Amino acid sequence: MKKKLMIIAVLLGVLSLGACVDDNESQSVTNVRNSKTAELKSIAAMEKAAAEAKLTMVNAEAKLKAAEAEAQQAAAAKSLAEAELEKKQAELIALQKAAAEIQNEAEKIENQKLQAQLEAEMAQLEVDKKLAEERLAKVAAEMERMEQENQATLLETQLALKKAEQELLNAQKDLDDAKTDAEKEKIEAERQKLQERATAYSDAVNNLITAQNSLISMKSRLAGLETGLTTLQESKDAQIAENKNNIALYKMYIEKYQQYTNYTEDMTALRNQYNTLYGEYYKLYDAWRAKQQLLSNVKVDLSTVDVEDEAIEADDFYRFVTSGGAVYLENAEGNEVSYRVGVYQYMPQSQRYSSSKKYTYNIDEDNQFASYFGDSIYINFAELTTDIRTVELYVNRQIEGNKSALDSNTKDLNYNQAQYNGKATTVIGYDDHGKEILKPIRNAVDSTAYLKKALDAAKEQADIDEYTRLYKESISNEEMLSGNITVLKGWVEDYTLQGQALTIGWDMYQKYDANKAELQKKMDARNDEAVKVQEAKVTAWKVERDAYVAYQKVYADYWAVRALLYGTQVAVDTDGDGRIDSNETLTGAQAINAQIESYQSQIETLEKANADLSEIQTAEAAIADLKVKIAAKEVVVKAREAAVAAAKAALDEVMPKEEE
């Protein structure tokens, strides 16, 4: 019983002691406790943002690899189809040339059969090539979507990181009141060290994100070039535009930073300015993101452009010039078939290409941003260099050879049809003029029916055996004639269509300039429509740029004041690719001046990079250049990963602990 009473007494004592502590704890101790709890939450938020950025980059890398593999397969299929087409085109030309010299009827038929087979194979290869091109277009669109999504996610992550860092400062505001001088000194020292290391960690993560994002962007451009998703010019234009946008941004930063190079005001006024800029910075960021969201929500109706694209791709002359002389017709079954006509060897292939429509936004009279909305299509029309009379002679020979083959096969078809179930005849001699003397006979179908009747009526075994033999032979003859008719019908149709294709192709060749002008009108109308449907998007982009420039100007002020108060890590481009690769920690006005120098250096680097890009003339050279830069950037990423780990370890050393 005494034991129980003693336990109760101890418990009451503990409770009363706790109540006494709670009641008598000073406001400054409470503030410290609350502040350190908030600091821990802020640092946890920074760690979470860093982890999310890492996950984003890992996912982006995986998606890029999958897209690249898909693109490589499609590109390989396209290359294979193109190589096979070129090979079979050469074989077809050889057969066409040989056909004019063949005298033997059997050899002519074999030559015609091989030509028809090649035409069918080439038509299928054209289909395979188009499917591969469509597959590549889908991969290109998906890669663009992934890149935009990745950029948006990383931007959110970086802002979350900086917001958490700012909240670390906000968490310490309550420490300014109700403290002794000794407490203030101690807390201020802790605050400064914590802030310095938190800033270093935040900057290290941001720099890693920048390097990783740059690496992914480079790999994406490399994949585009290697698989044919983007042309050399498109890749160069996109990189040059990106570099110019960064140059414009850095110039704007320099203009802002220069306002703080001789700053002499007191730190209290500077801190007040910092807090004001911080609030404005986030307000303008939210306004920009809202405009950015509106921009992404603008729907562009491409249906009219798609209809005009389909009309252009179905245009006979468009298909003729971009295939090097193919004419497309419809066969008896309603299927489309293509023919390389006689002008093929004189018909250089014209190339279709597209170019994105460039728009600019003027920041000021010297600087501008650039972006692309919609596209225009063009054809690099090949010049016809052979004398038209030479081509005409060749075409006439082809037409004559085709007519001869058509007449021969038509004659054979008529003969086989007559022998099969028509008015069959046999040659019994020749008249004085050498003309065949024909005698009507039973056709194969009638002969088979006659022999079957005779077989059924036969009584003697010898007659049964003989009629059985003749009946089987008649069936075989009937089947042979039926098979001949099927083959000959195909050849007759093929030579009929080939003759039409020769006439159509020769007509388009003769009227090359007029047809070219007419096709150009269609493309111009299509391109005008492609611009028109993008108007709402372009308008929304310019509104978004207004908000972006306003945000960036305050952002530059914010970072300049932040550097004066807390120092900064000055970016240095070590590999000359216009990207941040290493950092040096400076404080105060030194940081401002060094950052200006860094931006000026980056501008020079980007301008040189654009000049170098302009000199690159082949995809191979561009690929080699990118591979060198990717290897260098991978080294940078590794170094920045180590820098993040070191900054995190340094931060852990001074991280606040919960009050017990």
XYZ file of C-alpha atoms in Angstrom:
660
model
C 0.000 0.000 0.000
C 2.821 2.394 0.829
C 4.439 1.443 -2.448
C 1.342 2.446 -4.408
C 1.065 5.764 -2.583
C 4.712 6.491 -3.266
C 4.274 5.846 -7.048
C 1.256 8.175 -7.118
C 3.218 10.842 -5.291
C 6.104 10.568 -7.754
C 3.735 10.804 -10.700
C 2.048 13.862 -9.250
C 5.444 15.415 -8.684
C 6.451 14.804 -12.272
C 3.191 16.231 -13.574
C 3.442 19.295 -11.370
C 7.053 19.798 -12.451
C 6.036 19.606 -16.098
C 3.274 22.097 -15.520
C 5.678 24.411 -13.777
C 8.151 24.288 -16.682
C 5.426 24.903 -19.219
C 4.073 27.845 -17.273
C 7.464 29.431 -16.691
C 9.194 28.798 -20.062
C 10.362 32.124 -21.496
C 8.994 33.426 -24.769
C 12.475 33.325 -26.280
C 12.823 29.592 -25.447
C 9.384 28.929 -26.976
C 10.395 30.857 -30.084
C 13.617 28.879 -30.368
C 11.720 25.607 -29.975
C 9.122 26.563 -32.624
C 11.735 28.002 -34.933
C 13.890 24.891 -34.867
C 10.865 22.704 -35.577
C 10.042 24.889 -38.582
C 13.677 24.811 -39.692
C 13.639 21.025 -39.669
C 10.479 21.033 -41.777
C 12.051 23.467 -44.254
C 15.190 21.364 -44.602
C 13.055 18.237 -45.037
C 11.184 20.046 -47.812
C 14.501 20.876 -49.486
C 15.554 17.237 -49.289
C 12.209 16.162 -50.721
C 12.576 18.606 -53.638
C 16.086 17.308 -54.317
C 14.816 13.702 -54.289
C 11.958 14.595 -56.645
C 14.372 16.290 -59.034
C 16.551 13.177 -59.043
C 13.533 10.949 -59.704
C 12.396 13.255 -62.519
C 15.766 12.987 -64.213
C 15.907 9.198 -63.793
C 12.436 8.876 -65.336
C 13.362 11.276 -68.133
C 16.468 9.223 -68.929
C 14.431 6.000 -69.020
C 11.741 7.526 -71.254
C 14.384 8.940 -73.582
C 16.063 5.528 -73.915
C 12.705 3.889 -74.732
C 11.862 6.581 -77.290
C 15.348 6.341 -78.785
C 15.027 2.558 -79.159
C 11.646 2.986 -80.852
C 13.079 5.652 -83.157
C 16.088 3.495 -84.026
C 13.815 0.613 -85.035
C 11.665 2.883 -87.190
C 14.722 4.552 -88.718
C 16.249 1.156 -89.489
C 13.008 0.044 -91.167
C 12.945 3.235 -93.231
C 16.610 2.887 -94.244
C 16.097 -0.753 -95.198
C 13.069 0.117 -97.336
C 14.988 2.956 -99.024
C 18.011 0.737 -99.704
C 15.834 -2.046 -101.136
C 13.933 0.484 -103.247
C 17.152 1.825 -104.700
C 18.362 -1.697 -105.445
C 15.123 -2.756 -107.110
C 14.898 0.501 -109.053
C 18.299 -0.277 -110.573
C 17.148 -3.823 -111.392
C 13.989 -2.468 -113.020
C 15.929 -0.032 -115.201
C 18.197 -2.890 -116.320
C 15.167 -5.037 -117.221
C 13.528 -2.157 -119.097
C 16.685 -1.569 -121.110
C 17.060 -5.303 -121.840
C 13.407 -5.622 -122.928
C 14.014 -3.508 -126.040
C 16.692 -5.939 -127.258
C 14.852 -9.236 -126.598
C 13.561 -11.057 -129.692
C 12.624 -14.442 -128.237
C 8.977 -14.502 -127.139
C 9.583 -16.697 -124.102
C 12.375 -14.414 -122.905
C 10.113 -11.392 -123.394
C 7.433 -12.970 -121.235
C 9.974 -13.810 -118.533
C 11.305 -10.242 -118.636
C 7.778 -8.854 -118.309
C 7.064 -11.197 -115.424
C 10.188 -10.038 -113.578
C 9.289 -6.372 -114.169
C 5.790 -6.911 -112.783
C 7.211 -8.677 -109.748
C 9.660 -5.843 -109.110
C 6.879 -3.257 -109.421
C 4.803 -5.107 -106.815
C 7.754 -5.408 -104.443
C 8.578 -1.717 -104.844
C 4.979 -0.740 -104.141
C 5.113 -2.687 -100.870
C 8.455 -1.094 -99.991
C 6.885 2.340 -100.504
C 4.174 1.336 -98.027
C 6.795 0.070 -95.546
C 8.755 3.306 -95.893
C 5.681 5.450 -95.279
C 4.716 3.423 -92.193
C 8.244 3.842 -90.815
C 8.088 7.597 -91.453
C 4.725 7.825 -89.647
C 6.173 5.859 -86.744
C 9.143 8.237 -86.589
C 6.813 11.243 -86.601
C 4.905 9.821 -83.619
C 8.151 9.236 -81.704
C 9.282 12.798 -82.473
C 6.001 14.223 -81.159
C 6.242 12.079 -78.028
C 9.834 13.156 -77.368
C 8.825 16.798 -77.687
C 5.940 16.255 -75.261
C 8.244 14.471 -72.794
C 10.776 17.298 -72.937
C 8.113 19.934 -72.238
C 6.721 17.880 -69.364
C 10.200 17.346 -67.942
C 11.021 21.063 -68.108
C 7.775 21.991 -66.350
C 8.342 19.417 -63.589
C 11.919 20.545 -62.979
C 10.886 24.181 -62.847
C 8.315 23.347 -60.178
C 10.937 21.375 -58.266
C 13.495 24.175 -58.379
C 10.942 26.694 -57.171
C 9.906 24.340 -54.365
C 13.559 24.031 -53.386
C 14.017 27.801 -53.202
C 10.706 28.228 -51.410
C 11.788 25.746 -48.739
C 15.076 27.619 -48.404
C 13.211 30.902 -47.972
C 10.945 29.339 -45.363
C 14.098 28.446 -43.475
C 14.722 32.180 -43.123
C 11.096 32.912 -42.279
C 11.226 30.320 -39.510
C 13.809 32.464 -37.693
C 11.861 35.745 -37.667
C 10.493 35.150 -34.170
C 14.034 35.001 -32.828
C 14.471 38.764 -33.228
C 12.489 39.513 -30.065
C 12.811 38.748 -26.347
C 16.425 37.614 -26.275
C 19.428 38.589 -24.253
C 22.524 39.810 -26.058
C 24.217 36.487 -25.398
C 21.256 34.590 -26.827
C 21.146 36.866 -29.865
C 24.842 36.374 -30.543
C 24.600 32.609 -30.265
C 21.417 32.333 -32.344
C 22.712 34.723 -35.015
C 25.887 32.675 -35.397
C 23.839 29.471 -35.681
C 21.459 31.129 -38.135
C 24.253 32.403 -40.366
C 26.041 29.065 -40.502
C 22.799 27.185 -41.132
C 21.761 29.643 -43.846
C 25.147 29.494 -45.574
C 25.114 25.713 -45.700
C 21.449 25.484 -46.664
C 22.114 27.943 -49.494
C 25.162 25.952 -50.581
C 23.071 22.750 -50.600
C 20.218 24.423 -52.497
C 22.601 25.873 -55.069
C 24.399 22.538 -55.453
C 21.100 20.737 -56.141
C 20.031 23.440 -58.594
C 23.355 23.227 -60.403
C 23.036 19.440 -60.586
C 19.536 19.785 -62.030
C 20.849 22.263 -64.614
C 23.654 19.906 -65.648
C 21.396 16.833 -65.747
C 18.766 18.666 -67.753
C 21.437 19.877 -70.163
C 22.704 16.313 -70.527
C 19.221 14.948 -71.256
C 18.639 17.742 -73.776
C 21.916 16.922 -75.532
C 21.076 13.199 -75.631
C 17.639 14.008 -77.022
C 19.163 16.102 -79.804
C 21.674 13.333 -80.519
C 18.889 10.730 -80.741
C 16.992 13.015 -83.098
C 19.964 13.401 -85.423
C 21.016 9.744 -85.355
C 17.530 8.424 -86.128
C 16.441 11.111 -88.555
C 13.750 12.484 -86.241
C 15.215 15.922 -86.848
C 17.180 17.270 -89.763
C 20.582 18.866 -89.325
C 19.114 22.306 -89.956
C 16.266 21.785 -87.484
C 18.709 20.648 -84.806
C 21.010 23.603 -85.454
C 18.137 26.099 -85.538
C 16.712 24.807 -82.235
C 20.090 24.970 -80.467
C 20.930 28.405 -81.878
C 17.506 29.719 -80.812
C 17.973 28.284 -77.304
C 21.421 29.874 -77.071
C 20.064 33.221 -78.242
C 17.275 33.043 -75.652
C 19.868 32.447 -72.928
C 22.014 35.299 -74.241
C 19.003 37.629 -74.047
C 18.257 36.433 -70.510
C 21.858 36.885 -69.337
C 21.979 40.409 -70.776
C 18.847 41.252 -68.815
C 20.434 39.806 -65.667
C 23.599 41.867 -66.210
C 21.551 45.050 -66.530
C 19.856 44.291 -63.205
C 23.011 43.192 -61.370
C 24.850 46.337 -62.426
C 22.485 48.367 -60.237
C 24.030 46.723 -57.143
C 27.761 46.867 -57.908
C 28.373 49.869 -55.598
C 25.742 49.132 -52.972
C 26.405 51.030 -49.687
C 23.074 50.987 -47.828
C 22.719 49.390 -44.408
C 21.878 45.727 -44.048
C 18.489 46.362 -42.436
C 17.286 48.312 -45.481
C 18.723 45.607 -47.725
C 16.940 42.884 -45.759
C 13.651 44.796 -46.054
C 14.188 45.128 -49.787
C 14.939 41.418 -49.951
C 11.679 40.527 -48.199
C 9.730 42.834 -50.537
C 11.362 41.330 -53.607
C 10.748 37.844 -52.282
C 7.003 38.474 -52.064
C 6.883 40.135 -55.483
C 9.045 37.417 -57.000
C 6.633 34.659 -55.996
C 3.590 36.717 -56.967
C 5.012 37.317 -60.446
C 6.063 33.686 -60.679
C 2.484 32.610 -59.969
C 1.223 35.101 -62.564
C 3.683 33.754 -65.130
C 2.764 30.138 -64.396
C -0.918 31.048 -64.829
C -0.172 32.558 -68.249
C 1.973 29.553 -69.067
C -0.945 27.287 -68.190
C -3.253 29.352 -70.401
C -0.730 29.001 -73.219
C -0.608 25.220 -72.822
C -4.424 25.096 -72.796
C -4.817 26.897 -76.120
C -6.181 24.341 -78.556
C -4.985 24.481 -82.137
C -7.367 22.957 -84.678
C -5.145 21.382 -87.307
C -7.976 19.621 -89.142
C -7.941 22.033 -92.092
C -4.152 21.767 -92.335
C -4.395 17.967 -92.176
C -6.942 17.966 -95.017
C -4.644 20.121 -97.153
C -1.664 17.912 -96.266
C -3.596 14.853 -97.422
C -4.576 16.623 -100.657
C -0.942 17.510 -101.342
C 0.269 13.987 -100.586
C -2.401 12.598 -102.941
C -1.456 15.041 -105.726
C -0.216 13.112 -108.779
C 2.620 15.501 -109.548
C 3.721 15.660 -105.890
C 4.010 11.884 -105.809
C 5.687 11.869 -109.216
C 8.498 14.272 -108.291
C 9.099 13.049 -104.724
C 9.332 9.399 -105.804
C 11.623 10.021 -108.768
C 9.025 9.319 -111.442
C 6.328 7.008 -110.038
C 2.739 7.138 -111.320
C -0.055 5.745 -109.141
C -3.144 4.100 -110.679
C -6.036 1.935 -109.539
C -6.221 -1.691 -110.683
C -9.326 -3.768 -111.405
C -9.652 -4.751 -107.744
C -9.687 -1.105 -106.654
C -6.188 -1.243 -105.156
C -3.593 1.426 -105.793
C -0.511 0.331 -107.723
C 2.560 2.327 -108.675
C 4.671 2.300 -111.836
C 8.146 3.671 -112.379
C 7.621 5.060 -115.839
C 10.080 5.414 -118.699
C 11.293 8.851 -117.608
C 12.497 7.423 -114.308
C 16.186 7.374 -115.159
C 15.988 11.030 -116.228
C 13.857 12.057 -113.246
C 15.968 13.212 -110.258
C 14.039 12.834 -107.002
C 12.836 16.070 -105.410
C 12.992 16.263 -101.628
C 10.207 17.406 -99.326
C 11.171 19.160 -96.119
C 9.484 21.224 -93.461
C 10.516 24.224 -91.425
C 9.011 25.400 -88.165
C 7.589 28.912 -88.190
C 9.758 31.225 -86.081
C 8.302 34.006 -83.936
C 10.218 36.566 -81.895
C 9.450 38.536 -78.760
C 11.419 41.742 -78.240
C 12.624 42.180 -74.666
C 14.104 45.530 -75.616
C 15.544 47.084 -78.754
C 18.618 44.843 -78.614
C 17.359 41.506 -77.276
C 14.602 39.079 -78.087
C 13.245 35.620 -77.349
C 12.389 33.183 -80.138
C 9.927 30.310 -80.361
C 8.312 28.153 -83.033
C 4.626 27.504 -83.716
C 3.350 25.467 -86.614
C 5.342 24.644 -89.711
C 5.600 25.186 -93.423
C 6.310 22.496 -95.999
C 8.517 22.926 -99.033
C 9.856 20.863 -101.909
C 13.395 21.262 -103.092
C 12.483 20.697 -106.735
C 15.211 18.905 -108.657
C 16.318 20.429 -111.930
C 15.773 18.460 -115.148
C 19.099 18.534 -116.973
C 18.637 16.038 -119.844
C 17.615 17.353 -123.272
C 13.865 16.803 -123.567
C 14.323 15.227 -127.044
C 16.555 12.515 -125.592
C 13.935 11.737 -122.971
C 11.200 11.669 -125.631
C 13.100 9.106 -127.714
C 13.563 6.921 -124.642
C 9.907 7.220 -123.619
C 8.715 6.400 -127.137
C 10.825 3.235 -127.074
C 9.291 2.327 -123.739
C 5.780 2.980 -125.047
C 6.453 0.915 -128.165
C 7.953 -1.919 -126.116
C 5.040 -1.845 -123.701
C 2.511 -1.829 -126.593
C 4.274 -4.749 -128.195
C 4.175 -6.678 -124.915
C 0.511 -5.736 -124.422
C -0.420 -6.847 -127.953
C 1.487 -10.116 -127.548
C -0.083 -10.906 -124.190
C -3.543 -9.864 -125.408
C -3.152 -12.212 -128.380
C -2.030 -15.031 -126.072
C -4.937 -14.305 -123.727
C -7.472 -14.408 -126.583
C -5.989 -17.647 -127.885
C -6.053 -19.320 -124.455
C -9.619 -18.132 -123.801
C -10.745 -19.508 -127.176
C -8.969 -22.811 -126.537
C -10.438 -22.983 -123.060
C -14.159 -22.310 -123.623
C -14.503 -20.239 -126.820
C -14.263 -20.880 -130.568
C -11.163 -23.040 -130.509
C -9.188 -23.691 -133.691
C -6.102 -25.518 -134.834
C -3.682 -24.796 -137.676
C -3.978 -27.323 -140.526
C -1.741 -25.528 -143.028
C -0.861 -22.260 -144.773
C -2.196 -20.621 -147.925
C -0.155 -19.232 -150.814
C 0.456 -16.017 -148.879
C 1.741 -17.876 -145.805
C -1.405 -17.194 -143.813
C -2.520 -19.867 -141.355
C -5.406 -22.112 -142.386
C -7.518 -22.715 -139.278
C -9.958 -25.497 -138.559
C -12.592 -25.250 -135.781
C -12.169 -27.828 -133.001
C -13.774 -28.498 -129.646
C -12.579 -26.173 -126.863
C -11.133 -27.672 -123.691
C -14.332 -27.419 -121.655
C -16.430 -29.026 -124.406
C -13.757 -31.658 -125.015
C -13.703 -32.633 -121.348
C -17.512 -32.881 -121.285
C -17.508 -34.975 -124.497
C -14.864 -37.387 -123.162
C -16.701 -37.750 -119.829
C -19.862 -38.705 -121.705
C -17.943 -41.171 -123.866
C -16.277 -42.681 -120.797
C -19.635 -43.165 -119.095
C -20.994 -44.907 -122.225
C -17.980 -47.209 -122.792
C -18.512 -50.943 -122.234
C -15.264 -52.572 -123.291
C -12.323 -52.314 -120.885
C -9.981 -51.132 -123.626
C -12.396 -48.294 -124.459
C -12.777 -47.455 -120.760
C -8.993 -47.298 -120.316
C -8.519 -45.144 -123.423
C -11.297 -42.695 -122.559
C -10.050 -42.495 -118.973
C -6.585 -41.488 -120.239
C -7.993 -38.931 -122.685
C -10.386 -37.573 -120.041
C -7.540 -36.982 -117.557
C -5.434 -35.307 -120.230
C -8.349 -33.063 -121.145
C -8.843 -32.054 -117.516
C -5.127 -31.231 -117.222
C -5.281 -29.205 -120.451
C -8.341 -27.370 -119.173
C -6.572 -26.542 -115.896
C -3.444 -25.394 -117.773
C -5.456 -23.092 -120.015
C -7.379 -21.701 -117.028
C -4.090 -20.960 -115.241
C -2.674 -19.322 -118.370
C -5.755 -17.119 -118.614
C -5.355 -15.947 -114.994
C -1.677 -15.081 -115.521
C -2.236 -13.443 -118.891
C -5.138 -11.351 -117.579
C -2.795 -10.023 -114.902
C -0.127 -9.221 -117.473
C -2.600 -7.578 -119.826
C -3.936 -5.424 -116.999
C -0.397 -4.619 -115.879
C 0.747 -3.603 -119.378
C -2.454 -1.637 -119.899
C -1.829 0.305 -116.679
C 1.873 0.612 -117.519
C 0.916 2.179 -120.852
C -1.396 4.631 -119.104
C 1.320 5.431 -116.581
C 3.855 6.081 -119.359
C 1.471 8.509 -121.045
C 0.598 10.275 -117.761
C 4.205 10.399 -116.584
C 5.477 11.742 -119.898
C 2.766 14.410 -119.874
C 3.732 15.500 -116.312
C 7.401 15.504 -117.281
C 6.778 17.716 -120.309
C 4.745 20.161 -118.194
C 7.202 20.063 -115.289
C 7.392 23.829 -114.726
C 3.635 24.395 -114.960
C 2.920 21.456 -112.639
C 5.574 22.679 -110.225
C 3.957 26.130 -110.066
C 0.520 24.596 -109.460
C 1.809 22.365 -106.671
C 3.602 25.330 -105.093
C 0.265 27.193 -104.967
C -1.250 24.301 -103.014
C 1.665 24.283 -100.579
C 1.518 28.069 -100.154
C -2.197 27.859 -99.332
C -1.507 25.055 -96.871
C 1.330 27.012 -95.231
C -0.857 30.130 -94.925
C -3.510 28.035 -93.190
C -0.881 26.508 -90.879
C 0.079 30.045 -89.795
C -3.530 31.174 -89.428
C -4.551 28.348 -87.084
C -1.610 29.170 -84.784
C -2.637 32.815 -84.241
C -4.286 32.202 -80.848
C -1.241 30.224 -79.690
C 1.156 32.965 -80.780
C -0.947 35.630 -79.017
C -0.995 33.562 -75.810
C 2.781 33.046 -76.095
C 3.406 36.793 -76.272
C 1.209 37.330 -73.195
C 3.139 34.558 -71.441
C 6.420 36.237 -72.448
C 5.198 39.532 -70.940
C 4.636 37.758 -67.631
C 7.919 35.848 -67.949
C 10.009 38.993 -68.534
C 8.338 40.768 -65.598
C 9.070 37.754 -63.389
C 12.680 37.426 -64.594
C 13.451 41.095 -63.956
C 12.324 40.848 -60.338
C 14.008 37.437 -60.104
C 17.318 39.084 -61.102
C 16.826 41.824 -58.474
C 15.956 39.191 -55.888
C 19.090 37.148 -56.554
C 21.324 40.231 -56.592
C 20.082 41.322 -53.167
C 20.259 37.738 -51.941
C 23.911 37.584 -53.012
C 24.674 40.756 -51.068
C 23.001 39.383 -47.960
C 23.997 35.738 -47.974
C 26.578 35.259 -50.708
C 26.205 33.060 -53.755
C 27.950 30.425 -55.781
C 29.100 32.037 -59.023
C 28.577 29.853 -62.079
C 31.547 29.082 -64.292
C 31.372 27.466 -67.755
C 34.450 25.241 -67.940
C 33.783 23.245 -71.105
C 32.637 26.044 -73.380
C 29.147 24.681 -74.059
C 27.270 27.568 -72.486
C 26.243 25.516 -69.440
C 27.136 25.866 -65.744
C 29.848 23.385 -64.790
C 31.499 24.562 -61.564
C 30.908 27.116 -58.825
C 32.885 29.477 -56.593
C 31.394 30.851 -53.371
C 31.616 34.641 -53.028
C 29.806 37.190 -50.883
C 28.606 40.774 -51.100
C 29.592 43.078 -53.939
C 32.278 40.578 -54.983
C 29.529 38.093 -55.787
C 27.644 40.702 -57.829
C 30.672 41.642 -59.938
C 31.779 38.051 -60.350
C 28.295 37.032 -61.446
C 28.256 39.814 -64.047
C 31.608 38.569 -65.344
C 30.252 35.020 -65.388
C 27.217 36.047 -67.428
C 29.423 37.999 -69.831
C 31.646 34.948 -70.204
C 28.638 32.717 -70.828
C 27.331 35.136 -73.453
C 30.687 34.996 -75.254
C 30.661 31.200 -75.039
C 27.125 30.967 -76.424
C 27.907 33.378 -79.248
C 30.949 31.294 -80.176
C 28.837 28.111 -79.951
C 26.335 29.611 -82.400
C 29.138 30.590 -84.766
C 30.532 27.037 -84.548
C 27.087 25.549 -85.183
C 26.708 27.696 -88.287
C 29.924 26.155 -89.639
C 28.702 22.552 -89.225
C 27.477 21.305 -92.606
C 26.829 17.569 -92.103
C 24.792 15.488 -89.694
C 27.872 13.364 -89.039
C 29.834 16.419 -87.896
C 26.943 17.535 -85.679
C 26.673 14.046 -84.148
C 30.415 13.912 -83.469
C 30.302 17.394 -81.891
C 27.383 16.410 -79.651
C 29.060 13.185 -78.533
C 32.130 15.123 -77.379
C 29.947 17.554 -75.439
C 27.859 14.748 -73.924
C 31.004 12.978 -72.665
C 32.200 16.234 -71.072
C 28.796 16.918 -69.559
C 28.635 13.421 -68.026
C 31.862 14.213 -66.174
C 30.282 17.474 -64.972
C 27.167 15.649 -63.729
C 29.307 13.217 -61.726
C 31.203 16.127 -60.162
C 27.962 17.888 -59.282
C 26.528 14.741 -57.715
C 29.586 14.655 -55.472
C 29.114 18.374 -54.720
C 25.493 17.765 -53.655
C 26.581 14.928 -51.354
C 29.282 17.123 -49.787
C 26.891 20.066 -49.337
C 24.315 17.793 -47.736
C 26.895 16.386 -45.305
C 27.955 19.921 -44.361
C 24.326 20.901 -43.805
C 23.709 17.845 -41.625
C 26.494 19.005 -39.295
C 24.639 22.186 -38.369
C 21.051 21.027 -38.697
C 18.972 22.054 -35.663
C 17.701 19.431 -33.258
C 14.280 19.254 -31.673
C 14.229 20.584 -28.105
C 13.596 17.739 -25.689
